[in-house]
Amino acid sequence: FFFYLQESMHAYAANVYTSVVEELMKGKQRKFIAVEQEFFRLWWDAVATDTHKQQVHQLLQEGRLEFVIGGQVMHDEAVTLIDDQILQLTEGHGFLYETFGIRPQFSWHVDPFGASATTPTLFALAGFNAHLISRIDYDLKADMQKNKKLQFVWQGSPSLSERQEIFTHVMDQYSYCTPSQIPFSNRSGFYWNGIAAFPDPPKDGVYPNMSLPVTDTNIHLYAQTMVANIKERAAWFRTSDVLWPWGCDKQFFNASVQYSNMDLLLDYINKHSDEFGVTVEYATVGDYFQAVYSRNLTWEIRDSQDFLPYSTEPFQAWTGFYTSRSTLKGIARRASSLLYAGESFFTQYVQKHPASSICKCGALRQLQSLRWAVSEVQHHDGITGTESPKVKDMYMNNLMYGMFNVKKLMASIILDMNNAKKNGEVYSSVYVQDSGIQDVDQYVVVYNPLAWNITTFVTVSVSHLAMSVYDELGHSVPAQVQSSAESHSTYDLYILVEISGLSYRKYNVKPSNGKQSAFIGRSVKYKRKDVTRADQQSRQLLPVINNCYQILFDQNTNIMHSITERETNRTVQLTQEFLEYHVNGDVMKGPISDNYLFAPNASAVPVSKAVGLEVVSGNLVTEIRQYFYSNVTSQDYIYAVYTRLYTVPEGYDGKLLCHRIEQEYSVGPLELNREAVLRTSTNLNTRQLLYTDSSGYQIQKRPFKAYVNNTVARNYYPMVQTAYIEDDTTRLMLLAERAHGVSSQGNGQVEVMLHRRLWNNLQWDLNYNLTLNDSSVVRPVIWLILGTKAVTNILYRTGGLALEHRPVVMFGALSGDKPKLPGQLQQNSVYSSPVTVPPNLHLQTLSIPGWTYNSNHTEQVRSIRMGKQKEGDADFSRVLLRIRHLYEVGEDPVLSQPVMVNLKSLLTGLGSVMVVEERSLTGTWDVNTLKRWKWKTEQYPSKGFSNTAETSENCIVTVHPKEIRTFFVYFQGH
């Protein structure tokens, strides 16, 4: 019923929909479910005839074709960010509602490798009535199956609890594919169309592995086999309804042979139902859940415990994909972050400059190209790194193309707005390549995509050491120049920027003639040290200090020794080393690692016997460069760490900047069958308890568990944005800009898997080119925050988002040499007043979706029935706004409080708010008409406030802990 993204997919998926729609029309009893909209939309836009389209409308009305999930893809749950999960769901739902007036109400998350606790909350917020998963630990599934506990009501969020709970069905051991063994033949059963062969289907219509057709002589045997399997499964569930999935990956490309055989079989069983004790019918997922719901049973509640990690056998822990293809994971997140910036930038521009010179429809297409690319890579064989190199390249190309489009759009908006000001500046260009400043006199344009004021550094590469930086008013801006670790021909220029929410500023950067120039970072190189022969007696410690921390390096080894948090004067012993897990590549010799699986041979092995050290220090930035060599005489290093500590001058709010220890790693190229980790060891008594985030939404507790087999790999967890360890007083926080596998393999330790390079001879991996021979160098960034729980609590939510949404930097050249008087330049904001939310809220979405659907459901359905929903122009008057509360109930005395927000005054900078409608998560429901099924549970007493929509007439909303609230906003004059 759903498909892997392989190269032949487009040809194959198109075939499925044509074939299925035609077959559904031939029998009133036939049904089908469709999941991923990316493929359906490709078919709908490029292949489907007018007749097909009419038939789809009819089948949807009859309930015989059902869209489940309805997102662009079936997203991965372990390594994706909640923002991107919501984006891809919203993209698919917008298309379905606009085209058919339908809103999916059930999930079918059968293939993600493990199930997260964020997903049930997401689907509840989207208006779903039930959730369905399959891939959970084999041993846990066996146990739940035996005790009839595969169905429960899941309260995925501790703070939202019963208000956003959802009934969840876990598939039994047969999972989502029909069992193909039939005892009366050595051919397979139930897969009558065989195995897909595209793009060149066989001329005679005979595909490989076509199942034994149903005939008069074998129909009784077929029926017995099917009924026996149904009865085996019935024993594992509480109701007498059995969900029997018929299909598998890449099926139904020749639906006529599928349905004609199944018709015969179902008829036969129903004619002999007295004998078999079973009746069967074609059903959608919705039909099944409706049947279970109407039984009115009382269900057990599951709390926010998730189903990660996931193992299929004792030595098959699916924890390798948390790190596989780290470069793709990094680009996917950069793309998502750029899209976030581009959306709010464009939205403000349209509201403030209705008579603009930029073609809005073209601009929307540029944004849509990145929406599509970011949505598609969330697929469970996309960002996971579990695709072939060819498919990975497709994802990368689509992401790069979309990013190029959005950067081009942002540059043209800046150009348009500045030239419209007519204030003596004429831009010849605003361009966005990632290199630095070439010409003599240039502008750096910096946009802050967050709805908070930020103070941070942006880095641009320059060709001179003596540089000056000025703001719009001609005032000097604090900056520092130093030699680049990466290149011998350029320098890094760090500019201290202070920017209001959703605003941009322009900085003039020029070579200085002696006055007001930037600070210069001076480099000191230390001798390479042999770590194995370090003299412990005469320890020489080198201090590096800013206002928040003192970091000591051991000069015997050139390795970090300790960090002191200066406010509390608490010192934590802290060392970092790179290690490698060696893994087996020969299936004859034991378990293997691949794109999916992590199967270490033994404990990790330290990689370097010698460490080189260089310290570059200046008034604003101190950078510690460590190079790790396999021995004292090696020429090249495979590992490096660049640690940066920032000093914030008086008069700037440097709380977040001062508290982060920024680390950038350079890892690779690795040798074959090596998995690289950075292990940070402290003297914190953590009892080996680790905390990791779930999709950047909530924190999960990860106690270390001992297993009979494969303990190392089964204690790896995904870190999407955050991981931490702590003792009674102190917490060490890690914030990441891409997903990694993370684990605590010892007390006081946290290790992060940064890179993998593997090759094995498993036939399946070879067939699909899934051996991960990844010879790249990866450069991930992690911010460390060390402090009391109270301090880190305040910093880590804003810190994680500040890392995720670093400012967008663009370069502009001035034409002509008009003198610029300070007074002529206008202030920094895209519009007069910046958008700012309190520090416990996050402005999660501010965009113009462009959908043409009517937000009144009755009207929308009527216009579709009357065929009026044809290609209308995109709607630029509807703004999509989402606000998220970052904290859990009781997490912080101040920040965990509900927040009242006046949407009118929040958005006053964009214009005058006329109407606000509160909507479901993906925008397709008016929250006042959304009534989800209430499943009976052994209910706890209610938490006090109900989930009714509280949007009052005067646009004031109260946002409670962990809520994500979605609105349509309409402004005056649009």
Short mmCIF file of N, CA, C and O in Angstrom, two decimals, residues 833-905:
data_model
loop_
_atom_site.label_atom_id
_atom_site.label_comp_id
_atom_site.label_asym_id
_atom_site.label_seq_id
_atom_site.Cartn_x
_atom_site.Cartn_y
_atom_site.Cartn_z
N SER A 833 7.63 47.82 13.23
CA SER A 833 7.80 47.22 14.56
C SER A 833 8.06 45.73 14.45
O SER A 833 7.32 45.01 13.79
N PRO A 834 9.12 45.26 15.08
CA PRO A 834 9.47 43.84 14.99
C PRO A 834 8.43 42.95 15.66
O PRO A 834 7.63 43.43 16.47
N VAL A 835 8.45 41.67 15.31
CA VAL A 835 7.54 40.70 15.94
C VAL A 835 8.30 40.02 17.07
O VAL A 835 9.36 39.44 16.85
N THR A 836 7.78 40.11 18.28
CA THR A 836 8.49 39.53 19.42
C THR A 836 7.53 38.74 20.29
O THR A 836 6.47 39.23 20.65
N VAL A 837 7.91 37.51 20.63
CA VAL A 837 7.11 36.71 21.56
C VAL A 837 7.93 36.49 22.83
O VAL A 837 9.15 36.62 22.81
N PRO A 838 7.27 36.18 23.96
CA PRO A 838 8.00 35.91 25.20
C PRO A 838 8.93 34.69 25.03
O PRO A 838 8.72 33.88 24.13
N PRO A 839 9.95 34.55 25.91
CA PRO A 839 10.97 33.52 25.72
C PRO A 839 10.47 32.09 25.88
O PRO A 839 11.18 31.15 25.52
N ASN A 840 9.25 31.90 26.43
CA ASN A 840 8.75 30.52 26.52
C ASN A 840 7.84 30.16 25.37
O ASN A 840 7.28 29.07 25.32
N LEU A 841 7.66 31.10 24.42
CA LEU A 841 6.88 30.81 23.22
C LEU A 841 7.81 30.85 22.02
O LEU A 841 8.82 31.53 22.01
N HIS A 842 7.41 30.12 20.99
CA HIS A 842 8.16 30.14 19.72
C HIS A 842 7.18 30.40 18.60
O HIS A 842 6.14 29.74 18.53
N LEU A 843 7.49 31.38 17.77
CA LEU A 843 6.68 31.63 16.58
C LEU A 843 7.07 30.55 15.57
O LEU A 843 8.07 30.67 14.89
N GLN A 844 6.29 29.48 15.54
CA GLN A 844 6.72 28.30 14.78
C GLN A 844 6.48 28.44 13.28
O GLN A 844 7.21 27.87 12.48
N THR A 845 5.44 29.17 12.90
CA THR A 845 5.16 29.36 11.48
C THR A 845 4.59 30.75 11.25
O THR A 845 3.70 31.19 11.99
N LEU A 846 5.12 31.42 10.24
CA LEU A 846 4.50 32.65 9.74
C LEU A 846 4.69 32.57 8.23
O LEU A 846 5.79 32.79 7.72
N SER A 847 3.63 32.20 7.52
CA SER A 847 3.80 31.96 6.09
C SER A 847 2.53 32.27 5.32
O SER A 847 1.46 32.44 5.90
N ILE A 848 2.67 32.35 4.01
CA ILE A 848 1.51 32.48 3.12
C ILE A 848 1.43 31.18 2.32
O ILE A 848 2.22 30.96 1.41
N PRO A 849 0.51 30.28 2.72
CA PRO A 849 0.48 28.97 2.05
C PRO A 849 0.06 29.08 0.59
O PRO A 849 0.53 28.31 -0.24
N GLY A 850 -0.85 30.02 0.27
CA GLY A 850 -1.31 30.15 -1.11
C GLY A 850 -2.50 29.28 -1.45
O GLY A 850 -2.99 29.31 -2.57
N TRP A 851 -3.01 28.49 -0.49
CA TRP A 851 -4.17 27.64 -0.78
C TRP A 851 -5.36 28.49 -1.17
O TRP A 851 -5.60 29.55 -0.62
N THR A 852 -6.17 27.93 -2.09
CA THR A 852 -7.37 28.66 -2.52
C THR A 852 -8.63 28.11 -1.86
O THR A 852 -9.72 28.53 -2.18
N TYR A 853 -8.49 27.16 -0.92
CA TYR A 853 -9.73 26.57 -0.39
C TYR A 853 -10.48 27.53 0.53
O TYR A 853 -9.90 28.44 1.11
N ASN A 854 -11.78 27.28 0.64
CA ASN A 854 -12.63 28.08 1.50
C ASN A 854 -12.52 27.52 2.92
O ASN A 854 -12.64 26.31 3.12
N SER A 855 -12.28 28.39 3.91
CA SER A 855 -12.11 27.84 5.26
C SER A 855 -13.45 27.46 5.90
O SER A 855 -13.48 26.88 6.97
N ASN A 856 -14.56 27.76 5.22
CA ASN A 856 -15.85 27.24 5.67
C ASN A 856 -16.08 25.90 4.97
O ASN A 856 -16.17 25.84 3.74
N HIS A 857 -16.19 24.84 5.75
CA HIS A 857 -16.20 23.49 5.18
C HIS A 857 -17.38 23.26 4.23
O HIS A 857 -17.23 22.70 3.14
N THR A 858 -18.56 23.71 4.64
CA THR A 858 -19.75 23.52 3.79
C THR A 858 -19.55 24.17 2.43
O THR A 858 -19.83 23.58 1.38
N GLU A 859 -19.02 25.40 2.45
CA GLU A 859 -18.77 26.13 1.20
C GLU A 859 -17.71 25.41 0.35
O GLU A 859 -17.85 25.31 -0.87
N GLN A 860 -16.67 24.93 1.02
CA GLN A 860 -15.58 24.26 0.29
C GLN A 860 -16.10 23.01 -0.43
O GLN A 860 -15.82 22.79 -1.60
N VAL A 861 -16.90 22.20 0.30
CA VAL A 861 -17.42 20.96 -0.29
C VAL A 861 -18.36 21.32 -1.45
O VAL A 861 -18.30 20.70 -2.52
N ARG A 862 -19.19 22.35 -1.24
CA ARG A 862 -20.13 22.73 -2.30
C ARG A 862 -19.38 23.15 -3.56
O ARG A 862 -19.71 22.74 -4.67
N SER A 863 -18.34 23.96 -3.40
CA SER A 863 -17.66 24.44 -4.60
C SER A 863 -16.94 23.31 -5.33
O SER A 863 -16.83 23.32 -6.55
N ILE A 864 -16.48 22.29 -4.59
CA ILE A 864 -15.87 21.13 -5.26
C ILE A 864 -16.92 20.33 -6.01
O ILE A 864 -16.73 19.96 -7.17
N ARG A 865 -18.08 20.09 -5.37
CA ARG A 865 -19.16 19.35 -6.04
C ARG A 865 -19.59 20.06 -7.32
O ARG A 865 -19.94 19.44 -8.30
N MET A 866 -19.55 21.39 -7.29
CA MET A 866 -19.98 22.14 -8.47
C MET A 866 -18.84 22.34 -9.46
O MET A 866 -18.99 23.03 -10.47
N GLY A 867 -17.67 21.75 -9.13
CA GLY A 867 -16.55 21.82 -10.07
C GLY A 867 -15.91 23.20 -10.13
O GLY A 867 -15.23 23.54 -11.09
N LYS A 868 -16.12 24.02 -9.08
CA LYS A 868 -15.56 25.37 -9.11
C LYS A 868 -14.12 25.41 -8.59
O LYS A 868 -13.48 26.45 -8.64
N GLN A 869 -13.65 24.29 -8.06
CA GLN A 869 -12.32 24.32 -7.46
C GLN A 869 -11.22 24.20 -8.50
O GLN A 869 -10.21 23.58 -8.27
N LYS A 870 -11.42 24.72 -9.69
CA LYS A 870 -10.39 24.62 -10.72
C LYS A 870 -9.26 25.57 -10.37
O LYS A 870 -9.32 26.31 -9.41
N GLU A 871 -8.25 25.56 -11.22
CA GLU A 871 -7.04 26.34 -10.92
C GLU A 871 -7.36 27.82 -10.70
O GLU A 871 -7.41 28.59 -11.65
N GLY A 872 -7.52 28.21 -9.46
CA GLY A 872 -7.68 29.63 -9.18
C GLY A 872 -6.30 30.21 -8.89
O GLY A 872 -5.36 29.47 -8.69
N ASP A 873 -6.19 31.53 -8.84
CA ASP A 873 -4.91 32.12 -8.46
C ASP A 873 -4.67 31.86 -6.98
O ASP A 873 -5.61 31.74 -6.20
N ALA A 874 -3.40 31.78 -6.61
CA ALA A 874 -3.06 31.56 -5.20
C ALA A 874 -3.64 32.69 -4.36
O ALA A 874 -3.75 33.82 -4.81
N ASP A 875 -3.99 32.36 -3.13
CA ASP A 875 -4.58 33.34 -2.21
C ASP A 875 -3.47 33.91 -1.33
O ASP A 875 -2.88 33.19 -0.52
N PHE A 876 -3.19 35.21 -1.51
CA PHE A 876 -2.11 35.83 -0.73
C PHE A 876 -2.63 36.55 0.51
O PHE A 876 -1.86 37.14 1.24
N SER A 877 -3.96 36.51 0.73
CA SER A 877 -4.48 37.28 1.86
C SER A 877 -4.50 36.45 3.14
O SER A 877 -4.60 36.99 4.22
N ARG A 878 -4.38 35.12 3.00
CA ARG A 878 -4.46 34.27 4.19
C ARG A 878 -3.05 33.98 4.71
O ARG A 878 -2.21 33.43 4.00
N VAL A 879 -2.82 34.36 5.96
CA VAL A 879 -1.51 34.11 6.58
C VAL A 879 -1.66 32.97 7.58
O VAL A 879 -2.62 32.94 8.37
N LEU A 880 -0.75 32.01 7.52
CA LEU A 880 -0.76 30.88 8.45
C LEU A 880 0.19 31.20 9.60
O LEU A 880 1.37 31.52 9.37
N LEU A 881 -0.33 31.13 10.80
CA LEU A 881 0.45 31.46 11.99
C LEU A 881 0.40 30.29 12.97
O LEU A 881 -0.69 29.77 13.24
N ARG A 882 1.56 29.87 13.46
CA ARG A 882 1.56 28.87 14.54
C ARG A 882 2.40 29.37 15.69
O ARG A 882 3.48 29.93 15.48
N ILE A 883 1.89 29.16 16.90
CA ILE A 883 2.62 29.54 18.10
C ILE A 883 2.76 28.30 18.99
O ILE A 883 1.77 27.60 19.21
N ARG A 884 3.96 28.05 19.47
CA ARG A 884 4.19 26.85 20.28
C ARG A 884 4.73 27.25 21.65
O ARG A 884 5.62 28.10 21.75
N HIS A 885 4.18 26.63 22.68
CA HIS A 885 4.71 26.81 24.03
C HIS A 885 5.85 25.82 24.22
O HIS A 885 5.69 24.62 23.98
N LEU A 886 7.02 26.32 24.62
CA LEU A 886 8.22 25.48 24.63
C LEU A 886 8.36 24.60 25.86
O LEU A 886 9.18 23.68 25.88
N TYR A 887 7.59 24.89 26.91
CA TYR A 887 7.85 24.22 28.19
C TYR A 887 6.77 23.22 28.59
O TYR A 887 5.63 23.32 28.15
N GLU A 888 7.17 22.27 29.43
CA GLU A 888 6.23 21.31 30.02
C GLU A 888 5.63 21.91 31.28
O GLU A 888 6.22 22.80 31.91
N VAL A 889 4.48 21.38 31.69
CA VAL A 889 3.89 21.74 32.98
C VAL A 889 4.92 21.44 34.08
O VAL A 889 5.52 20.36 34.08
N GLY A 890 5.16 22.40 34.97
CA GLY A 890 6.01 22.13 36.13
C GLY A 890 7.50 22.07 35.84
O GLY A 890 8.30 21.78 36.73
N GLU A 891 7.90 22.36 34.63
CA GLU A 891 9.34 22.26 34.31
C GLU A 891 10.12 23.44 34.88
O GLU A 891 11.25 23.30 35.32
N ASP A 892 9.51 24.62 34.88
CA ASP A 892 10.18 25.82 35.37
C ASP A 892 9.13 26.70 36.05
O ASP A 892 8.02 26.84 35.55
N PRO A 893 9.48 27.27 37.21
CA PRO A 893 8.46 28.03 37.96
C PRO A 893 7.86 29.20 37.16
O PRO A 893 6.68 29.51 37.30
N VAL A 894 8.65 29.83 36.32
CA VAL A 894 8.16 30.98 35.57
C VAL A 894 7.77 30.60 34.14
O VAL A 894 6.68 30.89 33.65
N LEU A 895 8.69 29.89 33.46
CA LEU A 895 8.52 29.65 32.03
C LEU A 895 7.42 28.63 31.73
O LEU A 895 6.92 28.57 30.61
N SER A 896 7.04 27.82 32.71
CA SER A 896 5.98 26.83 32.48
C SER A 896 4.57 27.40 32.64
O SER A 896 3.60 26.67 32.53
N GLN A 897 4.47 28.70 32.88
CA GLN A 897 3.14 29.30 33.03
C GLN A 897 2.46 29.46 31.67
O GLN A 897 3.14 29.64 30.66
N PRO A 898 1.11 29.42 31.64
CA PRO A 898 0.41 29.76 30.40
C PRO A 898 0.69 31.22 30.03
O PRO A 898 1.00 32.03 30.91
N VAL A 899 0.62 31.53 28.75
CA VAL A 899 0.94 32.88 28.30
C VAL A 899 -0.25 33.45 27.52
O VAL A 899 -0.78 32.79 26.63
N MET A 900 -0.63 34.68 27.87
CA MET A 900 -1.68 35.35 27.10
C MET A 900 -1.04 36.13 25.96
O MET A 900 -0.08 36.87 26.18
N VAL A 901 -1.55 35.93 24.77
CA VAL A 901 -0.99 36.62 23.60
C VAL A 901 -2.10 37.40 22.91
O VAL A 901 -3.16 36.84 22.61
N ASN A 902 -1.85 38.68 22.67
CA ASN A 902 -2.77 39.47 21.88
C ASN A 902 -2.27 39.43 20.43
O ASN A 902 -1.26 40.05 20.10
N LEU A 903 -2.97 38.67 19.58
CA LEU A 903 -2.49 38.47 18.21
C LEU A 903 -2.48 39.77 17.41
O LEU A 903 -1.64 39.97 16.55
N LYS A 904 -3.43 40.66 17.74
CA LYS A 904 -3.47 41.95 17.03
C LYS A 904 -2.20 42.73 17.28
O LYS A 904 -1.55 43.23 16.36
N SER A 905 -1.82 42.85 18.56
CA SER A 905 -0.63 43.66 18.83
C SER A 905 0.65 42.91 18.46
O SER A 905 1.63 43.53 18.06
#
